[in-house]
Amino acid sequence: DFQGSLSGEMVDHGFLRQEGPFYRPVRRLERWIDHQPAVILHSSRNAAEHLRADFGVPERRLYSLPDFVNTRTFRPGLLDPAAVASERAALGIPPGRRLVVYLGLLARHQGTELLLEAARRVVAERPDCHFLIMGFPGLPRYQALAQALGIGDHVTFTGRVPYEQAPARLALGDLAVAPKIAETEGSGKLMNYMAMGLPTVAFDLPVCREYLGEETPCVPAGDVGAFARAILDLLADPAAAALAGRRLRQRTEETYDWSRGAPILMAAYQQALRSHDLRSAVA
């Protein structure tokens, strides 16, 4: 199950430096690992290209299994307006604010610092905007950063959210954000946003373009100003934002509902069994 490059993610997480002495040995180890399985499931075209071009894995071993989502669990209209208002109040979100939601890990490679800087710029123009940031770790550090940026009263951090509570928490939002800057990883959170019908702002990474399609223009990777402007544009035009959300929901239903994953997974298992039988016969 290939969700991203081992060496690439170690660089993103700060465990390795590309110019350091351990990078090339780890890269060789990754290549050896990638050639051991009879079948590799990957979540995006970008991941498949890494496996083919960077590690020489044969095409016949690769099966595309995107981060499918249960569109009956994650769906628009999950909460009625009264429930939304009640849940927002329970989280301490002032009434009348437009809510931007994020659900995922908090880390540099996830773009958390960039998100908070974008939030500062958004709040400066739209004081009626609020950010609900759900995830972990490093909560005290990011809370302190929000205070230092002067937006502490416009950001609510929840910490870890159990998966079964994710749909109801996302249902509180008017739009969603995915500020990840790591290029080799998947982005499963996008599927949840899309299934909820949330208009979404993301950086222009291969996985984001693949999942979001043409329904959501991605902004240049790492460009905080463009990210903030995209949020402001959606807030300024609720009708266009709602249309974008409906289109993302439709795209999810047509392409990424989890029922589509079963035939792919079964075919991968059958391929793995055939390879095992062939090796056993040769032995």
mmCIF file of C-alpha atoms in Angstrom:
data_model
loop_
_atom_site.group_PDB
_atom_site.id
_atom_site.type_symbol
_atom_site.label_atom_id
_atom_site.label_comp_id
_atom_site.label_asym_id
_atom_site.label_seq_id
_atom_site.Cartn_x
_atom_site.Cartn_y
_atom_site.Cartn_z
ATOM 1 C CA ASP A 1 0.000 0.000 0.000
ATOM 2 C CA PHE A 2 2.060 2.892 -1.364
ATOM 3 C CA GLN A 3 0.921 6.232 0.068
ATOM 4 C CA GLY A 4 4.126 8.097 -0.688
ATOM 5 C CA SER A 5 7.874 7.844 -1.090
ATOM 6 C CA LEU A 6 9.747 6.629 2.002
ATOM 7 C CA SER A 7 12.798 8.792 1.329
ATOM 8 C CA GLY A 8 10.683 11.702 0.094
ATOM 9 C CA GLU A 9 8.557 11.768 3.226
ATOM 10 C CA MET A 10 11.625 11.460 5.460
ATOM 11 C CA VAL A 11 12.963 14.599 3.804
ATOM 12 C CA ASP A 12 9.585 16.341 4.196
ATOM 13 C CA HIS A 13 9.457 15.406 7.884
ATOM 14 C CA GLY A 14 13.016 16.577 8.495
ATOM 15 C CA PHE A 15 14.503 13.151 9.257
ATOM 16 C CA LEU A 16 16.778 13.221 6.198
ATOM 17 C CA ARG A 17 18.547 15.837 4.109
ATOM 18 C CA GLN A 18 18.926 15.219 0.378
ATOM 19 C CA GLU A 19 22.519 16.398 0.563
ATOM 20 C CA GLY A 20 23.228 14.312 3.678
ATOM 21 C CA PRO A 21 25.172 11.017 3.835
ATOM 22 C CA PHE A 22 22.152 8.795 4.565
ATOM 23 C CA TYR A 23 19.822 9.924 1.778
ATOM 24 C CA ARG A 24 21.248 7.785 -1.030
ATOM 25 C CA PRO A 25 21.410 4.575 1.080
ATOM 26 C CA VAL A 26 17.786 5.081 2.131
ATOM 27 C CA ARG A 27 16.850 5.722 -1.496
ATOM 28 C CA ARG A 28 18.495 2.426 -2.508
ATOM 29 C CA LEU A 29 16.690 0.647 0.328
ATOM 30 C CA GLU A 30 13.396 2.104 -0.857
ATOM 31 C CA ARG A 31 14.041 0.875 -4.390
ATOM 32 C CA TRP A 32 14.744 -2.639 -3.070
ATOM 33 C CA ILE A 33 11.567 -2.599 -0.939
ATOM 34 C CA ASP A 34 9.432 -1.444 -3.876
ATOM 35 C CA HIS A 35 10.594 -4.407 -5.976
ATOM 36 C CA GLN A 36 9.648 -7.064 -3.407
ATOM 37 C CA PRO A 37 5.807 -7.136 -3.650
ATOM 38 C CA ALA A 38 3.937 -8.869 -6.425
ATOM 39 C CA VAL A 39 1.398 -6.020 -6.337
ATOM 40 C CA ILE A 40 1.548 -2.401 -5.188
ATOM 41 C CA LEU A 41 -1.625 -0.405 -4.533
ATOM 42 C CA HIS A 42 -1.112 3.328 -5.008
ATOM 43 C CA SER A 43 -3.473 6.214 -4.295
ATOM 44 C CA SER A 44 -2.700 8.580 -7.175
ATOM 45 C CA ARG A 45 -1.203 8.909 -10.655
ATOM 46 C CA ASN A 46 1.609 10.906 -9.080
ATOM 47 C CA ALA A 47 2.480 7.962 -6.827
ATOM 48 C CA ALA A 48 2.442 5.588 -9.808
ATOM 49 C CA GLU A 49 4.800 7.873 -11.719
ATOM 50 C CA HIS A 50 7.224 7.907 -8.780
ATOM 51 C CA LEU A 51 7.189 4.115 -8.667
ATOM 52 C CA ARG A 52 7.770 3.775 -12.422
ATOM 53 C CA ALA A 53 10.199 6.596 -13.079
ATOM 54 C CA ASP A 54 12.142 6.854 -9.821
ATOM 55 C CA PHE A 55 12.222 3.218 -8.733
ATOM 56 C CA GLY A 56 11.714 1.224 -11.921
ATOM 57 C CA VAL A 57 8.689 -0.761 -10.751
ATOM 58 C CA PRO A 58 6.992 -2.557 -13.696
ATOM 59 C CA GLU A 59 3.603 -1.236 -14.718
ATOM 60 C CA ARG A 60 2.014 -4.701 -14.415
ATOM 61 C CA ARG A 61 2.514 -4.636 -10.633
ATOM 62 C CA LEU A 62 0.733 -1.313 -10.095
ATOM 63 C CA TYR A 63 -2.938 -0.984 -9.177
ATOM 64 C CA SER A 64 -4.562 2.418 -8.711
ATOM 65 C CA LEU A 65 -6.647 2.537 -5.527
ATOM 66 C CA PRO A 66 -7.499 6.188 -4.732
ATOM 67 C CA ASP A 67 -8.520 7.309 -1.252
ATOM 68 C CA PHE A 68 -12.163 6.407 -1.827
ATOM 69 C CA VAL A 69 -14.792 7.719 0.584
ATOM 70 C CA ASN A 70 -18.137 6.474 1.875
ATOM 71 C CA THR A 71 -20.449 9.060 0.312
ATOM 72 C CA ARG A 72 -23.349 7.963 2.526
ATOM 73 C CA THR A 73 -21.410 8.740 5.702
ATOM 74 C CA PHE A 74 -19.782 11.909 4.389
ATOM 75 C CA ARG A 75 -22.610 13.873 2.789
ATOM 76 C CA PRO A 76 -24.013 17.409 2.562
ATOM 77 C CA GLY A 77 -26.877 18.345 4.852
ATOM 78 C CA LEU A 78 -25.756 15.980 7.569
ATOM 79 C CA LEU A 79 -26.765 18.517 10.238
ATOM 80 C CA ASP A 80 -29.725 20.884 10.113
ATOM 81 C CA PRO A 81 -29.064 24.618 10.668
ATOM 82 C CA ALA A 82 -30.091 24.465 14.326
ATOM 83 C CA ALA A 83 -27.655 21.611 14.992
ATOM 84 C CA VAL A 84 -24.886 23.478 13.178
ATOM 85 C CA ALA A 85 -25.466 26.577 15.314
ATOM 86 C CA SER A 86 -25.539 24.482 18.491
ATOM 87 C CA GLU A 87 -22.311 22.614 17.680
ATOM 88 C CA ARG A 88 -20.526 25.813 16.718
ATOM 89 C CA ALA A 89 -21.567 27.438 19.987
ATOM 90 C CA ALA A 90 -20.335 24.398 21.925
ATOM 91 C CA LEU A 91 -16.915 24.905 20.324
ATOM 92 C CA GLY A 92 -16.900 28.573 21.306
ATOM 93 C CA ILE A 93 -17.272 29.897 17.762
ATOM 94 C CA PRO A 94 -19.056 33.275 17.830
ATOM 95 C CA PRO A 95 -22.393 33.365 15.981
ATOM 96 C CA GLY A 96 -22.563 34.809 12.503
ATOM 97 C CA ARG A 97 -19.048 33.882 11.464
ATOM 98 C CA ARG A 98 -18.177 32.202 8.156
ATOM 99 C CA LEU A 99 -16.310 29.039 9.037
ATOM 100 C CA VAL A 100 -13.242 27.625 7.263
ATOM 101 C CA VAL A 101 -12.467 24.043 8.324
ATOM 102 C CA TYR A 102 -9.320 21.922 8.271
ATOM 103 C CA LEU A 103 -9.103 18.315 9.447
ATOM 104 C CA GLY A 104 -5.776 16.512 9.403
ATOM 105 C CA LEU A 105 -2.318 16.370 10.908
ATOM 106 C CA LEU A 106 -0.665 19.548 12.117
ATOM 107 C CA ALA A 107 2.893 19.765 10.796
ATOM 108 C CA ARG A 108 5.205 21.833 8.635
ATOM 109 C CA HIS A 109 4.837 19.528 5.621
ATOM 110 C CA GLN A 110 1.056 19.759 6.041
ATOM 111 C CA GLY A 111 1.314 23.524 5.650
ATOM 112 C CA THR A 112 -0.003 24.386 9.118
ATOM 113 C CA GLU A 113 2.181 27.494 9.480
ATOM 114 C CA LEU A 114 1.145 28.619 5.999
ATOM 115 C CA LEU A 115 -2.510 28.090 6.874
ATOM 116 C CA LEU A 116 -2.240 30.287 9.966
ATOM 117 C CA GLU A 117 -0.492 33.040 8.011
ATOM 118 C CA ALA A 118 -3.218 32.810 5.348
ATOM 119 C CA ALA A 119 -5.817 32.995 8.131
ATOM 120 C CA ARG A 120 -4.201 36.221 9.389
ATOM 121 C CA ARG A 121 -4.558 37.777 5.951
ATOM 122 C CA VAL A 122 -8.135 36.576 5.542
ATOM 123 C CA VAL A 123 -9.238 37.838 8.954
ATOM 124 C CA ALA A 124 -7.663 41.235 8.255
ATOM 125 C CA GLU A 125 -10.128 41.655 5.361
ATOM 126 C CA ARG A 126 -12.989 39.571 6.708
ATOM 127 C CA PRO A 127 -13.275 39.858 10.510
ATOM 128 C CA ASP A 128 -16.451 37.773 10.236
ATOM 129 C CA CYS A 129 -14.351 34.726 9.230
ATOM 130 C CA HIS A 130 -13.300 31.977 11.654
ATOM 131 C CA PHE A 131 -10.984 28.975 11.258
ATOM 132 C CA LEU A 132 -11.751 25.588 12.822
ATOM 133 C CA ILE A 133 -8.484 23.630 12.819
ATOM 134 C CA MET A 134 -8.945 20.005 13.799
ATOM 135 C CA GLY A 135 -5.979 17.720 14.321
ATOM 136 C CA PHE A 136 -2.737 17.061 16.149
ATOM 137 C CA PRO A 137 0.165 17.002 17.211
ATOM 138 C CA GLY A 138 1.949 20.191 18.333
ATOM 139 C CA LEU A 139 -1.247 21.880 19.486
ATOM 140 C CA PRO A 140 0.364 24.262 22.052
ATOM 141 C CA ARG A 141 2.880 25.465 19.472
ATOM 142 C CA TYR A 142 0.238 26.279 16.873
ATOM 143 C CA GLN A 143 -2.052 27.871 19.433
ATOM 144 C CA ALA A 144 0.830 30.112 20.459
ATOM 145 C CA LEU A 145 1.536 30.950 16.822
ATOM 146 C CA ALA A 146 -2.100 31.933 16.264
ATOM 147 C CA GLN A 147 -1.902 34.236 19.283
ATOM 148 C CA ALA A 148 1.363 35.728 18.030
ATOM 149 C CA LEU A 149 -0.259 36.429 14.664
ATOM 150 C CA GLY A 150 -3.105 38.225 16.399
ATOM 151 C CA ILE A 151 -5.815 35.789 15.323
ATOM 152 C CA GLY A 152 -6.269 33.772 18.497
ATOM 153 C CA ASP A 153 -9.917 34.831 18.780
ATOM 154 C CA HIS A 154 -10.558 33.800 15.154
ATOM 155 C CA VAL A 155 -9.095 30.293 15.347
ATOM 156 C CA THR A 156 -10.433 27.297 17.255
ATOM 157 C CA PHE A 157 -8.211 24.245 17.714
ATOM 158 C CA THR A 158 -9.950 21.013 18.668
ATOM 159 C CA GLY A 159 -7.054 18.570 18.857
ATOM 160 C CA ARG A 160 -7.579 14.970 17.779
ATOM 161 C CA VAL A 161 -10.987 14.157 16.247
ATOM 162 C CA PRO A 162 -12.113 10.500 16.173
ATOM 163 C CA TYR A 163 -12.844 9.390 12.614
ATOM 164 C CA GLU A 164 -16.491 8.632 13.357
ATOM 165 C CA GLN A 165 -16.977 12.268 14.412
ATOM 166 C CA ALA A 166 -15.332 13.685 11.297
ATOM 167 C CA PRO A 167 -18.476 14.060 9.138
ATOM 168 C CA ALA A 168 -20.354 16.024 11.802
ATOM 169 C CA ARG A 169 -17.368 18.299 12.431
ATOM 170 C CA LEU A 170 -16.855 18.980 8.733
ATOM 171 C CA ALA A 171 -20.583 19.714 8.407
ATOM 172 C CA LEU A 172 -19.995 22.859 10.485
ATOM 173 C CA GLY A 173 -17.893 24.483 7.760
ATOM 174 C CA ASP A 174 -18.708 26.823 4.898
ATOM 175 C CA LEU A 175 -15.540 25.852 3.046
ATOM 176 C CA ALA A 176 -12.472 23.659 3.570
ATOM 177 C CA VAL A 177 -8.726 24.044 3.116
ATOM 178 C CA ALA A 178 -5.884 21.646 2.290
ATOM 179 C CA PRO A 179 -2.569 23.515 2.642
ATOM 180 C CA LYS A 180 -0.309 20.453 2.340
ATOM 181 C CA ILE A 181 3.002 21.175 0.614
ATOM 182 C CA ALA A 182 4.494 17.644 0.582
ATOM 183 C CA GLU A 183 4.448 16.497 -3.050
ATOM 184 C CA THR A 184 4.929 12.741 -2.660
ATOM 185 C CA GLU A 185 2.085 11.985 -0.212
ATOM 186 C CA GLY A 186 -1.568 11.310 -0.863
ATOM 187 C CA SER A 187 -4.306 13.634 0.393
ATOM 188 C CA GLY A 188 -7.206 11.602 1.724
ATOM 189 C CA LYS A 189 -8.722 14.602 3.493
ATOM 190 C CA LEU A 190 -9.712 15.999 0.097
ATOM 191 C CA MET A 191 -12.091 13.099 -0.467
ATOM 192 C CA ASN A 192 -13.881 13.830 2.800
ATOM 193 C CA TYR A 193 -14.183 17.519 1.953
ATOM 194 C CA MET A 194 -15.468 16.732 -1.520
ATOM 195 C CA ALA A 195 -18.029 14.216 -0.283
ATOM 196 C CA MET A 196 -19.354 16.806 2.181
ATOM 197 C CA GLY A 197 -19.868 19.216 -0.717
ATOM 198 C CA LEU A 198 -17.414 21.724 0.744
ATOM 199 C CA PRO A 199 -15.790 24.190 -1.676
ATOM 200 C CA THR A 200 -12.087 23.609 -1.175
ATOM 201 C CA VAL A 201 -8.878 25.621 -1.435
ATOM 202 C CA ALA A 202 -5.678 23.628 -2.018
ATOM 203 C CA PHE A 203 -2.168 24.108 -3.317
ATOM 204 C CA ASP A 204 -1.347 23.096 -6.867
ATOM 205 C CA LEU A 205 0.126 19.648 -6.217
ATOM 206 C CA PRO A 206 -0.337 16.646 -8.540
ATOM 207 C CA VAL A 207 -2.601 14.746 -6.132
ATOM 208 C CA CYS A 208 -4.770 17.813 -5.493
ATOM 209 C CA ARG A 209 -5.218 18.431 -9.210
ATOM 210 C CA GLU A 210 -6.076 14.767 -9.784
ATOM 211 C CA TYR A 211 -8.685 14.594 -7.028
ATOM 212 C CA LEU A 212 -10.264 18.045 -7.343
ATOM 213 C CA GLY A 213 -10.290 18.103 -11.155
ATOM 214 C CA GLU A 214 -11.407 21.341 -12.784
ATOM 215 C CA GLU A 215 -14.019 22.062 -10.118
ATOM 216 C CA THR A 216 -11.527 23.862 -7.871
ATOM 217 C CA PRO A 217 -8.638 25.944 -9.245
ATOM 218 C CA CYS A 218 -5.532 25.141 -7.180
ATOM 219 C CA VAL A 219 -3.205 27.978 -6.178
ATOM 220 C CA PRO A 220 0.595 27.971 -6.640
ATOM 221 C CA ALA A 221 2.250 25.697 -4.094
ATOM 222 C CA GLY A 222 3.461 27.592 -1.044
ATOM 223 C CA ASP A 223 1.960 30.929 -2.134
ATOM 224 C CA VAL A 224 0.272 32.130 1.064
ATOM 225 C CA GLY A 225 -1.074 35.266 -0.556
ATOM 226 C CA ALA A 226 -2.792 33.323 -3.332
ATOM 227 C CA PHE A 227 -4.149 30.826 -0.790
ATOM 228 C CA ALA A 228 -5.666 33.625 1.295
ATOM 229 C CA ARG A 229 -7.089 35.305 -1.809
ATOM 230 C CA ALA A 230 -8.751 32.060 -2.921
ATOM 231 C CA ILE A 231 -10.451 31.784 0.479
ATOM 232 C CA LEU A 232 -11.589 35.411 0.298
ATOM 233 C CA ASP A 233 -12.962 34.903 -3.215
ATOM 234 C CA LEU A 234 -15.104 31.979 -2.052
ATOM 235 C CA LEU A 235 -16.326 33.937 0.966
ATOM 236 C CA ALA A 236 -17.212 36.893 -1.275
ATOM 237 C CA ASP A 237 -19.325 34.812 -3.659
ATOM 238 C CA PRO A 238 -21.463 32.296 -1.743
ATOM 239 C CA ALA A 239 -23.349 31.257 -4.885
ATOM 240 C CA ALA A 240 -20.149 30.344 -6.735
ATOM 241 C CA ALA A 241 -18.839 28.595 -3.615
ATOM 242 C CA ALA A 242 -22.026 26.544 -3.312
ATOM 243 C CA LEU A 243 -21.809 25.562 -6.989
ATOM 244 C CA ALA A 244 -18.192 24.469 -6.543
ATOM 245 C CA GLY A 245 -19.216 22.371 -3.548
ATOM 246 C CA ARG A 246 -22.015 20.669 -5.497
ATOM 247 C CA ARG A 247 -19.661 19.881 -8.358
ATOM 248 C CA LEU A 248 -17.107 18.369 -5.977
ATOM 249 C CA ARG A 249 -19.834 16.245 -4.405
ATOM 250 C CA GLN A 250 -20.939 15.048 -7.838
ATOM 251 C CA ARG A 251 -17.355 14.236 -8.795
ATOM 252 C CA THR A 252 -16.984 12.186 -5.627
ATOM 253 C CA GLU A 253 -20.183 10.243 -6.274
ATOM 254 C CA GLU A 254 -19.226 9.506 -9.871
ATOM 255 C CA THR A 255 -15.543 8.702 -9.387
ATOM 256 C CA TYR A 256 -14.507 8.217 -5.769
ATOM 257 C CA ASP A 257 -17.313 6.432 -3.929
ATOM 258 C CA TRP A 258 -15.728 3.602 -1.960
ATOM 259 C CA SER A 259 -17.883 0.950 -3.666
ATOM 260 C CA ARG A 260 -15.640 1.424 -6.712
ATOM 261 C CA GLY A 261 -12.638 0.215 -4.748
ATOM 262 C CA ALA A 262 -13.773 -3.375 -4.199
ATOM 263 C CA PRO A 263 -13.258 -4.646 -7.785
ATOM 264 C CA ILE A 264 -9.815 -3.009 -7.909
ATOM 265 C CA LEU A 265 -8.802 -4.575 -4.621
ATOM 266 C CA MET A 266 -10.073 -8.007 -5.657
ATOM 267 C CA ALA A 267 -8.150 -7.828 -8.946
ATOM 268 C CA ALA A 268 -4.995 -6.916 -7.030
ATOM 269 C CA TYR A 269 -5.447 -9.890 -4.687
ATOM 270 C CA GLN A 270 -5.966 -12.212 -7.647
ATOM 271 C CA GLN A 271 -2.792 -10.912 -9.290
ATOM 272 C CA ALA A 272 -0.854 -11.447 -6.062
ATOM 273 C CA LEU A 273 -2.166 -15.007 -5.769
ATOM 274 C CA ARG A 274 -1.250 -15.786 -9.382
ATOM 275 C CA SER A 275 2.275 -14.506 -8.748
ATOM 276 C CA HIS A 276 2.518 -16.620 -5.603
ATOM 277 C CA ASP A 277 1.301 -19.744 -7.443
ATOM 278 C CA LEU A 278 3.803 -19.129 -10.242
ATOM 279 C CA ARG A 279 6.695 -18.775 -7.813
ATOM 280 C CA SER A 280 5.605 -21.911 -5.980
ATOM 281 C CA ALA A 281 5.456 -23.870 -9.222
ATOM 282 C CA VAL A 282 8.938 -22.714 -10.232
ATOM 283 C CA ALA A 283 10.311 -23.572 -6.787
#
